[in-house]
Coordinates of C-alpha atoms and ligand atoms in Angstrom, one line a residue:
M261 CA 0.0 0.0 0.0
A262 CA 2.7 2.3 1.0
A263 CA 4.5 1.5 -2.1
S264 CA 1.4 2.2 -4.1
I265 CA 0.9 5.6 -2.5
T266 CA 4.5 6.5 -3.2
K267 CA 4.2 5.4 -6.8
K268 CA 1.0 7.5 -7.1
N269 CA 2.7 10.5 -5.6
F270 CA 5.6 10.2 -8.0
S271 CA 3.2 10.0 -10.9
C272 CA 1.4 13.2 -9.7
Q273 CA 4.7 15.0 -9.3
Y274 CA 5.8 13.9 -12.8
Y275 CA 2.4 15.0 -14.2
I276 CA 2.7 18.4 -12.5
L277 CA 6.2 18.9 -13.8
Y278 CA 5.1 17.9 -17.3
M279 CA 2.2 20.4 -17.3
Y280 CA 4.6 23.1 -15.9
V281 CA 7.1 22.6 -18.7
T282 CA 4.3 22.5 -21.4
I283 CA 2.9 25.8 -20.1
L284 CA 6.3 27.3 -20.1
L285 CA 6.9 26.2 -23.7
I286 CA 3.4 27.6 -24.8
V287 CA 4.0 30.9 -23.1
F288 CA 7.7 31.6 -23.7
L289 CA 8.6 29.8 -26.9
P290 CA 6.9 32.3 -29.3
V291 CA 8.5 35.1 -27.4
S292 CA 11.9 33.4 -27.7
L293 CA 11.4 32.8 -31.4
Q294 CA 10.4 36.4 -31.9
G295 CA 13.5 37.4 -30.2
Q296 CA 15.6 35.1 -32.4
E297 CA 13.9 36.5 -35.5
A298 CA 14.5 40.0 -34.4
E299 CA 18.1 39.2 -33.7
E300 CA 18.5 37.6 -37.1
A301 CA 16.7 40.5 -38.8
S302 CA 19.1 42.8 -37.0
C303 CA 22.1 40.8 -38.3
K304 CA 20.6 40.8 -41.8
S305 CA 20.1 44.5 -41.6
S306 CA 23.7 44.9 -40.4
E307 CA 24.9 42.7 -43.3
D308 CA 22.8 44.6 -45.8
E309 CA 24.3 47.8 -44.5
S310 CA 27.8 46.4 -44.8
C311 CA 27.3 45.7 -48.5
G312 CA 30.3 43.5 -48.5
C313 CA 32.7 46.5 -48.7
A314 CA 35.0 44.8 -46.2
A315 CA 34.1 41.2 -47.2
T316 CA 37.1 40.9 -49.5
S317 CA 39.8 40.4 -47.0
R318 CA 41.9 37.3 -47.8
D319 CA 42.1 35.7 -44.4
K320 CA 38.6 36.7 -43.3
A321 CA 36.3 35.9 -46.2
A322 CA 33.8 33.2 -45.2
Y323 CA 32.5 31.2 -48.2
T324 CA 29.0 29.9 -48.9
K325 CA 30.2 26.8 -50.6
P326 CA 33.0 24.4 -49.7
V327 CA 35.9 24.0 -52.1
E328 CA 35.4 21.0 -54.3
G329 CA 38.6 18.9 -54.4
E330 CA 42.0 20.0 -53.3
G331 CA 42.8 23.6 -54.2
G332 CA 39.4 24.1 -55.9
A333 CA 39.0 24.5 -59.7
E334 CA 42.0 24.8 -61.9
A335 CA 42.7 28.2 -63.5
P336 CA 42.7 28.3 -67.2
E337 CA 45.9 29.1 -69.0
F338 CA 47.0 32.8 -69.2
D339 CA 46.7 34.5 -72.6
K340 CA 50.3 35.3 -73.2
D341 CA 49.4 37.5 -76.2
T342 CA 47.2 39.7 -74.0
T343 CA 50.1 40.4 -71.6
R344 CA 52.4 41.3 -74.5
T345 CA 49.8 43.7 -76.0
V346 CA 49.4 45.4 -72.6
K347 CA 53.1 46.0 -72.4
S348 CA 53.3 47.6 -75.8
S349 CA 50.3 49.8 -75.4
A350 CA 51.3 51.5 -72.1
T351 CA 51.6 55.2 -72.2
T352 CA 54.2 57.3 -70.5
R353 CA 51.8 59.7 -68.7
T354 CA 52.5 60.0 -65.0
N355 CA 50.1 61.2 -62.5
Q356 CA 50.3 64.9 -61.9
M357 CA 50.2 66.3 -58.3
V358 CA 48.6 69.3 -56.8
F359 CA 49.9 71.3 -53.8
V360 CA 47.4 71.2 -51.0
R361 CA 48.0 73.8 -48.3
G362 CA 47.6 72.4 -44.8
G363 CA 45.1 73.6 -42.3
D364 CA 42.3 72.8 -39.8
F365 CA 39.2 70.9 -40.8
T366 CA 36.4 68.8 -39.3
M367 CA 37.1 65.1 -39.9
G368 CA 34.4 62.5 -39.7
T369 CA 30.8 63.3 -39.1
D370 CA 28.1 63.5 -36.4
D371 CA 25.6 62.4 -39.0
V372 CA 26.8 58.8 -38.8
R373 CA 25.3 56.3 -41.3
F374 CA 27.4 53.3 -40.4
P375 CA 28.4 53.5 -36.7
Q376 CA 30.3 50.2 -37.0
D377 CA 32.7 51.8 -39.5
G378 CA 33.9 54.5 -37.1
E379 CA 32.7 57.5 -39.2
G380 CA 32.1 59.6 -36.2
P381 CA 32.3 61.7 -34.2
A382 CA 33.1 64.9 -36.1
R383 CA 36.4 66.0 -34.7
P384 CA 39.0 68.8 -35.2
V385 CA 42.1 67.8 -37.1
R386 CA 45.1 69.8 -38.4
V387 CA 47.3 68.6 -41.2
D388 CA 50.5 70.0 -42.7
S389 CA 50.8 70.9 -46.4
F390 CA 51.3 68.1 -48.9
Y391 CA 51.2 67.1 -52.5
A392 CA 48.4 64.9 -53.7
D393 CA 48.0 62.8 -56.9
V394 CA 45.3 64.4 -59.0
Y395 CA 44.0 61.0 -60.2
E396 CA 43.8 57.5 -58.9
V397 CA 46.8 55.5 -60.1
S398 CA 46.0 54.2 -63.5
N399 CA 46.8 50.9 -65.3
A400 CA 49.3 52.8 -67.5
E401 CA 51.2 54.1 -64.6
F402 CA 51.2 50.8 -62.8
D403 CA 52.4 49.2 -66.0
I404 CA 55.5 51.5 -66.1
F405 CA 56.2 50.6 -62.4
V406 CA 56.0 46.8 -63.2
K407 CA 58.1 47.1 -66.3
E408 CA 60.9 49.0 -64.5
T409 CA 60.9 46.9 -61.3
G410 CA 59.5 43.5 -62.3
F411 CA 57.2 43.8 -59.4
V412 CA 54.7 41.0 -58.8
T413 CA 51.5 41.9 -57.0
E414 CA 50.0 39.9 -54.1
A415 CA 47.0 38.9 -56.2
E416 CA 49.5 37.3 -58.7
K417 CA 51.4 35.6 -55.9
F418 CA 48.2 34.2 -54.3
G419 CA 46.8 33.3 -57.7
D420 CA 43.4 34.9 -57.2
S421 CA 41.5 38.0 -56.3
F422 CA 37.9 39.1 -55.6
V423 CA 35.7 40.1 -58.6
L424 CA 32.1 41.4 -58.8
E425 CA 30.2 38.4 -60.2
N426 CA 28.4 40.5 -62.8
L427 CA 31.7 41.3 -64.5
I428 CA 32.8 37.7 -64.9
S429 CA 32.3 35.6 -68.1
E430 CA 30.2 32.5 -67.9
E431 CA 33.2 30.4 -68.7
V432 CA 35.3 31.8 -65.8
K433 CA 32.2 31.6 -63.5
S434 CA 31.7 28.0 -64.3
E435 CA 35.1 27.3 -62.7
I436 CA 34.3 28.9 -59.4
T437 CA 33.1 26.8 -56.5
Q438 CA 32.9 29.5 -53.8
A439 CA 31.1 32.8 -53.0
V440 CA 31.6 35.1 -50.1
A441 CA 29.0 34.5 -47.3
G442 CA 26.8 37.6 -46.7
A443 CA 28.2 39.2 -50.0
P444 CA 27.6 36.5 -52.6
W445 CA 28.3 38.9 -55.5
W446 CA 32.0 38.7 -54.6
L447 CA 33.7 35.7 -56.2
P448 CA 37.3 34.6 -55.7
V449 CA 38.5 34.4 -59.3
K450 CA 41.7 32.4 -60.1
G451 CA 44.0 34.4 -62.3
A452 CA 42.3 37.7 -61.6
D453 CA 44.9 40.4 -61.2
W454 CA 45.7 44.0 -62.3
R455 CA 46.3 42.9 -65.9
H456 CA 43.3 40.6 -65.9
P457 CA 40.7 42.4 -63.8
E458 CA 37.8 39.9 -64.5
G459 CA 40.0 36.8 -64.7
V460 CA 42.2 35.2 -67.3
D461 CA 40.0 35.9 -70.3
S462 CA 39.9 39.7 -69.6
D463 CA 42.6 42.4 -70.2
I464 CA 43.2 46.1 -69.8
I465 CA 44.1 46.9 -73.3
N466 CA 41.3 49.5 -73.7
R467 CA 41.5 50.5 -70.0
M468 CA 45.0 51.9 -69.6
D469 CA 43.5 55.2 -68.3
H470 CA 41.3 53.4 -65.8
P471 CA 42.4 53.0 -62.2
V472 CA 44.6 50.0 -61.4
V473 CA 42.7 47.4 -59.4
H474 CA 43.5 44.1 -57.6
V475 CA 46.3 45.9 -55.8
S476 CA 46.8 45.2 -52.1
W477 CA 47.8 47.8 -49.5
N478 CA 51.3 46.3 -49.7
D479 CA 51.4 46.7 -53.5
A480 CA 50.2 50.3 -53.2
V481 CA 53.0 51.1 -50.7
A482 CA 55.5 49.5 -53.1
Y483 CA 54.3 51.6 -56.0
C484 CA 54.2 54.9 -54.0
T485 CA 57.7 54.2 -52.7
W486 CA 59.0 53.6 -56.3
A487 CA 57.3 56.8 -57.4
K488 CA 59.1 58.7 -54.5
K489 CA 55.7 59.3 -52.9
R490 CA 53.7 57.6 -50.1
L491 CA 50.2 56.7 -49.2
P492 CA 48.2 59.5 -47.6
T493 CA 47.1 59.3 -44.0
E494 CA 43.3 59.0 -43.7
A495 CA 43.3 62.6 -42.3
E496 CA 45.2 63.9 -45.3
W497 CA 43.0 62.0 -47.8
E498 CA 39.8 63.3 -46.2
Y499 CA 41.2 66.8 -46.0
A500 CA 42.1 66.6 -49.7
S501 CA 38.8 65.0 -50.7
R502 CA 36.8 67.7 -48.9
G503 CA 38.5 70.4 -51.0
G504 CA 38.3 73.1 -48.4
L505 CA 34.6 72.7 -47.7
E506 CA 33.5 72.1 -44.1
N507 CA 31.1 69.4 -43.1
R508 CA 30.0 68.5 -46.6
L509 CA 28.9 65.1 -47.7
Y510 CA 30.7 65.0 -51.0
P511 CA 33.9 66.5 -52.4
W512 CA 31.8 69.3 -54.0
G513 CA 29.0 69.9 -51.4
N514 CA 25.9 68.3 -50.1
N515 CA 23.9 67.8 -53.4
E516 CA 24.7 64.4 -54.9
M517 CA 23.9 65.7 -58.4
P518 CA 24.3 69.4 -58.7
K519 CA 22.2 70.6 -61.7
K520 CA 21.3 67.0 -62.2
E521 CA 24.9 66.3 -63.3
H522 CA 26.8 63.2 -62.3
R523 CA 29.9 64.0 -60.4
M524 CA 31.2 60.5 -59.7
N525 CA 31.1 56.9 -60.7
I526 CA 28.8 54.9 -58.4
W527 CA 25.9 52.4 -59.0
Q528 CA 22.5 53.4 -60.3
G529 CA 19.7 50.8 -60.2
K530 CA 19.1 47.9 -57.8
F531 CA 22.3 46.5 -56.6
P532 CA 23.5 43.9 -57.5
E533 CA 20.9 42.8 -60.1
E534 CA 20.6 46.0 -62.2
N535 CA 23.0 48.8 -63.1
T536 CA 21.5 51.4 -65.3
E537 CA 24.9 53.1 -65.8
E538 CA 23.3 56.6 -65.8
D539 CA 26.7 58.0 -64.8
G540 CA 28.2 56.4 -67.9
Y541 CA 30.0 53.4 -66.4
Y542 CA 29.1 49.9 -65.2
S543 CA 32.5 49.3 -63.5
T544 CA 35.6 51.5 -63.5
A545 CA 35.7 54.8 -65.3
P546 CA 38.9 56.6 -66.7
V547 CA 40.7 58.3 -63.8
T548 CA 40.1 61.7 -65.6
S549 CA 36.3 61.4 -65.5
Y550 CA 33.9 64.0 -64.1
K551 CA 34.8 67.3 -62.6
P552 CA 37.6 67.7 -60.0
N553 CA 36.9 69.2 -56.5
K554 CA 38.2 72.6 -55.5
F555 CA 41.7 71.2 -54.8
G556 CA 41.8 69.7 -58.3
L557 CA 41.4 66.1 -57.3
Y558 CA 39.4 63.7 -59.4
N559 CA 37.3 60.8 -58.3
T560 CA 38.1 60.7 -54.6
A561 CA 34.4 59.7 -54.2
G562 CA 33.4 56.7 -56.1
N563 CA 35.2 54.8 -59.0
V564 CA 37.5 52.8 -56.8
W565 CA 38.2 52.6 -53.1
E566 CA 41.5 54.1 -52.2
W567 CA 43.9 52.7 -49.6
V568 CA 45.3 55.0 -47.0
S569 CA 48.2 54.4 -44.6
D570 CA 46.3 54.1 -41.3
W571 CA 45.6 50.9 -39.4
L572 CA 41.9 50.7 -38.5
S573 CA 40.4 52.1 -35.4
V574 CA 36.7 52.8 -35.0
R575 CA 37.1 55.0 -31.9
H576 CA 38.3 58.6 -32.1
T577 CA 39.1 61.3 -29.7
T578 CA 37.3 64.7 -30.1
E579 CA 40.5 66.5 -28.9
L580 CA 42.4 68.4 -31.7
Q581 CA 44.7 66.0 -33.4
V582 CA 47.7 67.3 -35.4
N583 CA 48.8 65.1 -38.4
P584 CA 47.1 62.0 -37.0
K585 CA 48.5 58.8 -38.4
G586 CA 46.0 56.3 -36.9
P587 CA 46.7 53.7 -34.3
A588 CA 50.0 51.8 -34.1
K589 CA 48.3 48.6 -34.9
S590 CA 44.8 47.2 -35.6
A591 CA 43.2 44.5 -33.5
T592 CA 41.6 43.1 -36.6
N593 CA 44.7 43.5 -38.9
D594 CA 42.8 46.0 -41.1
K595 CA 44.0 49.0 -43.1
V596 CA 41.5 51.8 -43.9
K597 CA 40.2 52.5 -47.4
K598 CA 38.3 55.6 -48.4
G599 CA 35.9 57.0 -50.9
G600 CA 33.6 54.1 -51.9
S601 CA 33.5 52.6 -55.4
Y602 CA 31.5 52.1 -58.6
M603 CA 29.6 49.4 -56.6
C604 CA 28.2 51.9 -54.0
H605 CA 24.5 52.7 -54.0
K606 CA 22.8 55.2 -51.7
D607 CA 20.2 52.6 -50.6
Y608 CA 22.7 49.9 -50.0
C609 CA 26.3 51.0 -49.4
Y610 CA 26.2 54.8 -48.9
R611 CA 30.0 55.0 -48.5
Y612 CA 30.9 57.5 -51.2
R613 CA 30.8 60.3 -48.6
N614 CA 33.9 62.1 -47.4
A615 CA 33.5 60.8 -43.9
A616 CA 32.8 57.2 -44.9
R617 CA 35.4 54.5 -44.6
S618 CA 35.8 50.8 -44.7
Q619 CA 38.7 48.3 -44.3
N620 CA 40.5 45.3 -45.5
T621 CA 43.6 43.3 -44.5
P622 CA 46.8 44.7 -46.1
D623 CA 47.2 41.7 -48.4
S624 CA 43.7 41.9 -49.8
S625 CA 42.7 42.9 -53.3
A626 CA 39.5 43.3 -55.3
S627 CA 38.1 44.6 -58.6
N628 CA 36.9 47.9 -56.9
L629 CA 40.0 48.8 -54.8
G630 CA 42.9 51.0 -55.9
F631 CA 44.8 54.0 -54.5
R632 CA 46.5 57.3 -55.1
C633 CA 49.8 58.6 -53.7
F634 CA 50.6 61.7 -51.7
A635 CA 54.1 63.3 -51.1
D636 CA 55.7 65.8 -48.8
K637 CA 57.8 67.2 -51.7
L638 CA 57.1 67.1 -55.4
P639 CA 59.1 64.2 -56.8
Q640 CA 61.4 65.0 -59.7
G641 CA 59.7 64.5 -63.1
V642 CA 56.2 64.8 -61.7
G643 CA 54.2 67.7 -63.1
E644 CA 52.5 70.0 -60.6
I645 CA 49.0 71.3 -61.4
K646 CA 48.3 74.8 -60.3
V647 CA 44.8 75.1 -59.0
V648 CA 43.1 78.4 -58.7
I649 CA 40.7 78.2 -55.8
R650 CA 37.8 80.6 -56.3
Ligands
CA735 CA1 28.5 53.8 -62.5
CA736 CA1 38.1 56.9 -55.7

């Protein structure tokens, strides 16, 4: 009897526990799922905002598909004739520089669009005078550098680089087994390098005046050093891009299209499916395109992202900084890039503003990432452009 009572009590306790757990699940599970959905939506929103600008870092890119087989797909053979033709078609034009008188300006913004990028706060910065390349470094100029030095870029050493999917031929695409997670329009393309921007079946023969792409931060430093120049600091780059205007969104002011005129190469249409090319270009544009800013610089906003010398930090002091060079190192091993690119769209990757920034590891390269050089003194043989500031 006693045993029976004990067994009955145990059954009752088990039943009560069962009911309790069921009620808990009924009441709290939907709330928990809602929370999970909200968190995922938040992550999605964050990914959407990120637009994959920083997704092209070599050691950080996560892929949506595993590599099939050891080493992935084989790269097709290089077209030797293409390389030879590129060498013979290089021009001798070298980038001209403009003298930019130093001064005080407001760096960054309080109208922050991407807090995770470290765009803000607006802060006082003073820079010394410098010379700045008027244009992004072109294929023609990089070709001269490579011919003189035999330099091999990191994309060539690694054997691949990141390319916007829309630019790749079906043949090259069929060889690819991976895409970048969260930014599937980025594909690692074997054989993509500065001479073959969309892979081995592409060339730069008709793009010698376009910005060089698929150059890493390390490659950019090598080029600028050869040219007796250097990469700009982020502060110098932003000061130059702002062209003497305080707290403006773009290098010419706050109106994206003054008098309905395109002033930079970005993306029109719905990224990444449709590009209406209203500004005249689907991908890169000649470095001489559009009007320069008041300092005489072309295409700081849009066309290609531009490496600067700083390591990345997303926290900034509001104390006056004089010739800031960024932190001594980056916890994430990232260098800063500025200006946005032809892939930027206002609704999706609104990073063609003066204050905007993004980052990649210094060995990374992509089909929308280039650079320009600055210098303390005008290097011998480099023409200076006199700019009359009205
Ligand atoms: Ca465009
Ligand atoms: Ca640019």
